[in-house]
Amino acid sequence: MPTAEKPHLRVLLCAPRGFCAGVVRAIDAVERALALYGPPVYVRHEIVHNKYVVEGLKAKGAVFVEELHEVPAGTAAPVIFSAHGVAKSVPEDAAQRNFFAIDATCPLVTKVHREATVHHKKGREVVLIGHAGHPEVIGTMGQLPEGAVSLVETAAQARVFTPRDPENLAFTTQTTLSIDDTAEIVAILKQRFPAMVAPHKEDICYATTNRQEAVKRVAPQVDAMIVVGAPNSSNSQRLREAAEREGCRIADLVQRASEIDWPRFTGIASLGITAGASAPEILVEEIIDAFAERYQVAVETVYTVNEDVFFPLPRQLRPDAAE
């Protein structure tokens, strides 16, 4: 389409967006293991919830499995646990199979695991606010014996939750939840159980919080919002919901430009774009390029906070460990 015929489109890029420190660490862990030991490197579960990232690592020699029994017995190849964290039984199983296991769990998820363990040791019933079936929730609940953790997913569940001992409760949360939804659930639980112990520091991670705040800033200023991310990515789904909550009438989650439902974006004059914590910047650029084919695009970045968080690689993959 000739430039003169293209309608104008103001694009507001949310910042921060995309990769967080935990995701960078997990991807780097797989790439470093491949560089040190050569392929194959086995990875239990998607290292992060992004098809583009996973396919890129597969091309380099990573082999993704859902359970350890899928890894060939007796292999000397590294077996990496994903950023979402795993139940205690998984590293125990790996040790029994004599696997060279490397834990790429995000340190902020590990913090939640430790909190839950400490509460349990102190005799408290642990309430976990999160989404059933999410790998992070499975991993956190799997730190403790069956029945020690009670999962609360919604405000409605919080209103009817019945603890064993209302005076001996603590709560923790999945790291990738909606800030607003979680605050509502916590408020209900605290009102019902005033003695409930809270985390020393917020469990919802800095990256989830920062990306939601950026969306809240941009969404009221635009006609539509695109969140680049995977449908099974909790933090990406929460970004889409945050845009809707701020009154953005079109808020779509897409993995690639090929998934854009163009009729939905007919007649827009402004567009917000963000990306979930496991979506690489190259996919954001792909989305912008797709709109640039149809519009005269003017891109602005809306900054809310500067992120400088860094997590070192798992110990087995650090340079001094390989010498």
Tab-separated table of C-alpha atoms in Angstrom:
chain	number	residue	atom	x	y	z
A	1	MET	CA	0.000	0.000	0.000
A	2	PRO	CA	1.542	3.400	-0.976
A	3	THR	CA	2.455	5.516	2.067
A	4	ALA	CA	0.033	8.299	1.082
A	5	GLU	CA	-2.898	5.900	1.340
A	6	LYS	CA	-1.954	4.485	4.725
A	7	PRO	CA	-3.845	5.777	7.763
A	8	HIS	CA	-1.773	7.132	10.652
A	9	LEU	CA	-1.273	4.945	13.717
A	10	ARG	CA	0.262	6.094	16.982
A	11	VAL	CA	1.972	3.137	18.663
A	12	LEU	CA	2.756	3.334	22.383
A	13	LEU	CA	5.317	0.748	23.492
A	14	CYS	CA	5.089	-0.233	27.145
A	15	ALA	CA	8.370	-0.181	29.055
A	16	PRO	CA	9.347	-2.370	30.716
A	17	ARG	CA	8.121	-5.298	28.625
A	18	GLY	CA	9.377	-8.691	27.544
A	19	PHE	CA	12.146	-10.743	29.120
A	20	CYS	CA	12.668	-10.577	32.882
A	21	ALA	CA	15.836	-11.559	34.736
A	22	GLY	CA	14.509	-15.035	35.609
A	23	VAL	CA	13.678	-15.795	31.970
A	24	VAL	CA	17.053	-14.513	30.741
A	25	ARG	CA	18.773	-16.735	33.333
A	26	ALA	CA	16.778	-19.825	32.325
A	27	ILE	CA	17.383	-19.396	28.582
A	28	ASP	CA	21.063	-18.611	29.185
A	29	ALA	CA	21.285	-21.769	31.325
A	30	VAL	CA	20.174	-23.952	28.395
A	31	GLU	CA	22.456	-22.168	25.930
A	32	ARG	CA	25.424	-22.314	28.315
A	33	ALA	CA	24.861	-26.036	28.948
A	34	LEU	CA	24.762	-26.645	25.181
A	35	ALA	CA	28.005	-24.689	24.752
A	36	LEU	CA	29.758	-26.521	27.619
A	37	TYR	CA	28.528	-30.076	27.092
A	38	GLY	CA	27.187	-30.124	23.549
A	39	PRO	CA	23.784	-31.475	22.522
A	40	PRO	CA	21.587	-33.000	23.637
A	41	VAL	CA	20.623	-31.051	26.731
A	42	TYR	CA	17.344	-32.249	28.228
A	43	VAL	CA	14.863	-29.723	29.611
A	44	ARG	CA	11.938	-30.742	31.798
A	45	HIS	CA	8.895	-28.727	30.690
A	46	GLU	CA	9.147	-25.643	28.445
A	47	ILE	CA	12.077	-23.664	29.852
A	48	VAL	CA	9.814	-20.593	29.581
A	49	HIS	CA	6.324	-20.326	28.110
A	50	ASN	CA	7.191	-19.127	24.629
A	51	LYS	CA	7.041	-21.268	21.485
A	52	TYR	CA	9.538	-19.116	19.559
A	53	VAL	CA	12.112	-19.445	22.345
A	54	VAL	CA	11.516	-23.181	22.762
A	55	GLU	CA	11.776	-23.865	19.017
A	56	GLY	CA	14.998	-21.820	18.857
A	57	LEU	CA	16.548	-23.893	21.644
A	58	LYS	CA	15.350	-27.140	20.015
A	59	ALA	CA	17.206	-26.119	16.856
A	60	LYS	CA	20.393	-25.799	18.920
A	61	GLY	CA	20.023	-29.266	20.432
A	62	ALA	CA	17.753	-28.910	23.465
A	63	VAL	CA	15.308	-31.785	23.952
A	64	PHE	CA	12.138	-30.911	25.864
A	65	VAL	CA	10.356	-33.522	27.964
A	66	GLU	CA	7.423	-33.301	30.338
A	67	GLU	CA	8.666	-35.930	32.817
A	68	LEU	CA	12.053	-37.374	33.725
A	69	HIS	CA	11.144	-40.916	32.621
A	70	GLU	CA	11.300	-39.573	29.044
A	71	VAL	CA	15.049	-38.916	29.460
A	72	PRO	CA	17.168	-41.941	28.375
A	73	ALA	CA	18.403	-43.945	31.349
A	74	GLY	CA	22.115	-43.572	32.036
A	75	THR	CA	22.518	-40.372	30.005
A	76	ALA	CA	25.419	-38.118	30.994
A	77	ALA	CA	23.732	-35.125	29.362
A	78	PRO	CA	22.540	-32.268	31.585
A	79	VAL	CA	18.866	-32.263	32.618
A	80	ILE	CA	17.563	-28.755	33.288
A	81	PHE	CA	14.482	-27.835	35.341
A	82	SER	CA	12.438	-24.933	33.954
A	83	ALA	CA	12.139	-21.401	35.342
A	84	HIS	CA	8.710	-22.213	36.848
A	85	GLY	CA	10.155	-24.491	39.539
A	86	VAL	CA	9.453	-28.126	40.337
A	87	ALA	CA	8.097	-30.223	43.184
A	88	LYS	CA	10.652	-31.641	45.634
A	89	SER	CA	10.066	-35.098	44.178
A	90	VAL	CA	11.597	-34.075	40.812
A	91	PRO	CA	15.222	-33.443	41.919
A	92	GLU	CA	14.904	-36.508	44.181
A	93	ASP	CA	13.870	-38.572	41.151
A	94	ALA	CA	16.750	-37.081	39.126
A	95	ALA	CA	19.225	-38.043	41.858
A	96	GLN	CA	17.897	-41.611	41.941
A	97	ARG	CA	18.398	-41.826	38.176
A	98	ASN	CA	21.940	-40.385	38.528
A	99	PHE	CA	21.119	-37.491	36.193
A	100	PHE	CA	23.300	-34.394	36.024
A	101	ALA	CA	20.492	-32.031	37.100
A	102	ILE	CA	20.640	-28.246	36.786
A	103	ASP	CA	17.919	-26.183	38.433
A	104	ALA	CA	16.969	-23.083	36.408
A	105	THR	CA	14.066	-22.169	38.714
A	106	CYS	CA	13.674	-18.395	38.915
A	107	PRO	CA	15.190	-17.220	42.232
A	108	LEU	CA	11.946	-15.355	42.997
A	109	VAL	CA	10.018	-18.629	42.721
A	110	THR	CA	12.623	-20.314	44.941
A	111	LYS	CA	11.931	-17.551	47.493
A	112	VAL	CA	8.256	-18.603	47.557
A	113	HIS	CA	9.271	-22.249	47.987
A	114	ARG	CA	11.440	-21.330	50.981
A	115	GLU	CA	8.700	-19.216	52.562
A	116	ALA	CA	6.181	-22.044	52.274
A	117	THR	CA	8.669	-24.474	53.804
A	118	VAL	CA	9.441	-22.159	56.746
A	119	HIS	CA	5.727	-21.628	57.477
A	120	HIS	CA	5.143	-25.381	57.387
A	121	LYS	CA	8.034	-26.010	59.795
A	122	LYS	CA	6.470	-23.487	62.168
A	123	GLY	CA	3.254	-25.491	62.075
A	124	ARG	CA	1.240	-23.059	59.960
A	125	GLU	CA	-1.247	-24.064	57.303
A	126	VAL	CA	-0.075	-22.506	54.042
A	127	VAL	CA	-2.596	-20.799	51.758
A	128	LEU	CA	-1.297	-20.473	48.204
A	129	ILE	CA	-3.017	-17.901	46.002
A	130	GLY	CA	-2.583	-19.051	42.411
A	131	HIS	CA	-3.966	-20.915	39.416
A	132	ALA	CA	-4.516	-24.663	39.640
A	133	GLY	CA	-2.462	-26.655	37.171
A	134	HIS	CA	0.108	-23.939	36.468
A	135	PRO	CA	3.646	-25.413	36.652
A	136	GLU	CA	4.687	-22.852	39.269
A	137	VAL	CA	1.746	-23.758	41.514
A	138	ILE	CA	2.424	-27.486	41.092
A	139	GLY	CA	6.051	-26.848	42.058
A	140	THR	CA	5.209	-24.748	45.109
A	141	MET	CA	2.564	-27.152	46.411
A	142	GLY	CA	5.037	-29.963	45.796
A	143	GLN	CA	7.499	-28.509	48.312
A	144	LEU	CA	5.324	-29.730	51.169
A	145	PRO	CA	3.472	-32.947	52.071
A	146	GLU	CA	0.097	-33.554	50.447
A	147	GLY	CA	-2.619	-31.475	52.119
A	148	ALA	CA	-0.218	-28.997	53.743
A	149	VAL	CA	-1.001	-26.295	51.163
A	150	SER	CA	-4.513	-24.994	50.441
A	151	LEU	CA	-4.954	-23.403	47.009
A	152	VAL	CA	-7.210	-20.346	46.691
A	153	GLU	CA	-7.800	-19.145	43.121
A	154	THR	CA	-10.563	-16.529	43.404
A	155	ALA	CA	-12.187	-13.999	45.708
A	156	ALA	CA	-15.245	-16.278	45.860
A	157	GLN	CA	-13.090	-19.144	47.130
A	158	ALA	CA	-11.422	-16.827	49.651
A	159	ARG	CA	-14.848	-15.998	51.121
A	160	VAL	CA	-15.675	-19.641	51.837
A	161	PHE	CA	-12.217	-21.060	52.588
A	162	THR	CA	-12.206	-22.979	55.865
A	163	PRO	CA	-8.774	-23.442	57.479
A	164	ARG	CA	-7.926	-26.119	60.018
A	165	ASP	CA	-6.854	-23.441	62.509
A	166	PRO	CA	-7.755	-19.786	61.765
A	167	GLU	CA	-5.097	-18.634	64.260
A	168	ASN	CA	-2.287	-20.532	62.550
A	169	LEU	CA	-2.300	-19.479	58.901
A	170	ALA	CA	0.178	-17.997	56.424
A	171	PHE	CA	-0.225	-17.119	52.775
A	172	THR	CA	2.039	-17.013	49.761
A	173	THR	CA	1.286	-16.372	46.100
A	174	GLN	CA	2.191	-17.401	42.591
A	175	THR	CA	4.681	-14.826	41.239
A	176	THR	CA	2.780	-14.035	38.019
A	177	LEU	CA	-0.694	-13.061	39.253
A	178	SER	CA	-2.821	-9.970	38.690
A	179	ILE	CA	-1.840	-7.390	41.301
A	180	ASP	CA	-5.440	-6.183	41.638
A	181	ASP	CA	-7.063	-9.635	41.826
A	182	THR	CA	-4.513	-10.799	44.368
A	183	ALA	CA	-4.975	-7.689	46.517
A	184	GLU	CA	-8.721	-8.388	46.621
A	185	ILE	CA	-8.193	-12.027	47.640
A	186	VAL	CA	-5.628	-11.070	50.312
A	187	ALA	CA	-7.960	-8.387	51.710
A	188	ILE	CA	-10.781	-10.925	52.065
A	189	LEU	CA	-8.524	-13.477	53.769
A	190	LYS	CA	-7.017	-10.885	56.121
A	191	GLN	CA	-10.462	-9.635	57.102
A	192	ARG	CA	-11.598	-13.192	57.855
A	193	PHE	CA	-8.330	-14.320	59.452
A	194	PRO	CA	-6.551	-11.303	61.013
A	195	ALA	CA	-3.768	-13.490	62.452
A	196	MET	CA	-2.741	-14.746	58.984
A	197	VAL	CA	0.985	-14.214	58.344
A	198	ALA	CA	1.940	-12.381	55.131
A	199	PRO	CA	5.173	-12.719	53.107
A	200	HIS	CA	8.048	-10.520	54.299
A	201	LYS	CA	8.140	-9.081	50.797
A	202	GLU	CA	5.498	-9.253	48.061
A	203	ASP	CA	5.563	-12.626	46.274
A	204	ILE	CA	4.262	-11.254	42.962
A	205	CYS	CA	7.570	-10.601	41.232
A	206	TYR	CA	8.979	-7.227	40.223
A	207	ALA	CA	8.622	-8.037	36.503
A	208	THR	CA	4.949	-8.999	36.738
A	209	THR	CA	4.234	-5.854	38.757
A	210	ASN	CA	6.195	-3.531	36.463
A	211	ARG	CA	4.656	-4.880	33.261
A	212	GLN	CA	1.126	-4.575	34.657
A	213	GLU	CA	1.797	-0.996	35.813
A	214	ALA	CA	3.071	-0.072	32.337
A	215	VAL	CA	-0.091	-1.499	30.751
A	216	LYS	CA	-2.244	0.460	33.224
A	217	ARG	CA	-0.454	3.638	32.132
A	218	VAL	CA	-0.826	3.007	28.392
A	219	ALA	CA	-4.210	1.244	28.069
A	220	PRO	CA	-6.392	4.320	28.802
A	221	GLN	CA	-4.540	6.249	26.056
A	222	VAL	CA	-5.072	3.808	23.175
A	223	ASP	CA	-7.871	2.306	21.074
A	224	ALA	CA	-6.396	-1.191	21.221
A	225	MET	CA	-3.686	-3.184	22.996
A	226	ILE	CA	-1.629	-6.144	21.813
A	227	VAL	CA	0.139	-8.361	24.338
A	228	VAL	CA	2.850	-10.499	22.773
A	229	GLY	CA	2.920	-13.791	24.629
A	230	ALA	CA	1.797	-17.393	24.821
A	231	PRO	CA	-1.726	-18.469	25.841
A	232	ASN	CA	-0.236	-20.680	28.594
A	233	SER	CA	1.819	-17.771	29.975
A	234	SER	CA	0.167	-16.598	33.198
A	235	ASN	CA	1.877	-13.207	33.292
A	236	SER	CA	0.931	-12.533	29.638
A	237	GLN	CA	-2.741	-13.365	30.267
A	238	ARG	CA	-2.703	-11.009	33.262
A	239	LEU	CA	-1.395	-8.180	31.025
A	240	ARG	CA	-4.306	-8.663	28.632
A	241	GLU	CA	-6.733	-8.604	31.558
A	242	ALA	CA	-5.091	-5.457	32.953
A	243	ALA	CA	-5.660	-3.668	29.626
A	244	GLU	CA	-9.325	-4.708	29.596
A	245	ARG	CA	-9.745	-3.594	33.198
A	246	GLU	CA	-8.424	-0.146	32.262
A	247	GLY	CA	-11.181	0.151	29.644
A	248	CYS	CA	-9.255	-0.798	26.507
A	249	ARG	CA	-12.019	-2.162	24.241
A	250	ILE	CA	-9.661	-4.335	22.157
A	251	ALA	CA	-7.009	-6.272	24.074
A	252	ASP	CA	-5.583	-9.296	22.276
A	253	LEU	CA	-2.898	-11.809	23.255
A	254	VAL	CA	-0.929	-13.020	20.228
A	255	GLN	CA	2.188	-15.154	19.847
A	256	ARG	CA	3.193	-13.914	16.378
A	257	ALA	CA	2.098	-11.302	13.831
A	258	SER	CA	0.400	-14.088	11.864
A	259	GLU	CA	-2.173	-14.384	14.688
A	260	ILE	CA	-3.368	-10.753	14.494
A	261	ASP	CA	-7.113	-10.599	13.817
A	262	TRP	CA	-6.950	-7.610	11.466
A	263	PRO	CA	-10.714	-6.883	11.223
A	264	ARG	CA	-10.725	-6.217	14.996
A	265	PHE	CA	-8.228	-3.397	14.489
A	266	THR	CA	-10.117	-1.638	11.706
A	267	GLY	CA	-10.357	2.107	12.279
A	268	ILE	CA	-7.988	2.392	15.232
A	269	ALA	CA	-5.807	5.507	15.533
A	270	SER	CA	-3.671	4.368	18.474
A	271	LEU	CA	-2.245	1.034	19.615
A	272	GLY	CA	-0.472	-0.088	22.761
A	273	ILE	CA	2.019	-2.959	22.596
A	274	THR	CA	3.587	-4.906	25.430
A	275	ALA	CA	5.103	-8.354	25.853
A	276	GLY	CA	4.954	-10.984	28.564
A	277	ALA	CA	8.077	-11.804	30.561
A	278	SER	CA	8.933	-14.794	28.352
A	279	ALA	CA	8.426	-13.076	24.961
A	280	PRO	CA	11.555	-11.900	23.099
A	281	GLU	CA	11.813	-8.376	21.673
A	282	ILE	CA	12.144	-9.702	18.120
A	283	LEU	CA	8.446	-10.697	18.262
A	284	VAL	CA	7.468	-7.155	19.334
A	285	GLU	CA	9.386	-5.834	16.335
A	286	GLU	CA	7.556	-8.333	14.125
A	287	ILE	CA	4.202	-6.973	15.346
A	288	ILE	CA	5.271	-3.364	14.716
A	289	ASP	CA	6.448	-4.296	11.199
A	290	ALA	CA	3.090	-5.952	10.485
A	291	PHE	CA	1.227	-2.772	11.447
A	292	ALA	CA	3.727	-0.665	9.468
A	293	GLU	CA	2.664	-2.504	6.312
A	294	ARG	CA	-0.890	-1.211	6.808
A	295	TYR	CA	-0.374	2.107	8.634
A	296	GLN	CA	1.958	5.078	8.798
A	297	VAL	CA	3.340	4.139	12.184
A	298	ALA	CA	4.742	6.595	14.735
A	299	VAL	CA	6.272	4.707	17.667
A	300	GLU	CA	6.692	6.169	21.154
A	301	THR	CA	7.946	4.385	24.264
A	302	VAL	CA	6.166	4.981	27.569
A	303	TYR	CA	8.574	4.365	30.459
A	304	THR	CA	7.287	3.593	33.950
A	305	VAL	CA	10.353	2.160	35.709
A	306	ASN	CA	13.899	1.144	34.843
A	307	GLU	CA	14.716	-2.527	35.469
A	308	ASP	CA	18.279	-3.535	36.320
A	309	VAL	CA	17.704	-6.911	38.002
A	310	PHE	CA	20.245	-9.639	37.221
A	311	PHE	CA	20.393	-13.259	38.394
A	312	PRO	CA	23.628	-15.285	38.025
A	313	LEU	CA	23.534	-18.628	36.254
A	314	PRO	CA	23.045	-21.858	38.227
A	315	ARG	CA	26.317	-22.706	39.973
A	316	GLN	CA	27.226	-25.647	37.677
A	317	LEU	CA	27.186	-23.340	34.637
A	318	ARG	CA	29.258	-20.434	35.934
A	319	PRO	CA	32.694	-19.956	34.326
A	320	ASP	CA	34.620	-20.879	37.486
A	321	ALA	CA	32.658	-24.170	37.739
A	322	ALA	CA	33.681	-25.234	34.234
A	323	GLU	CA	37.423	-24.729	34.783
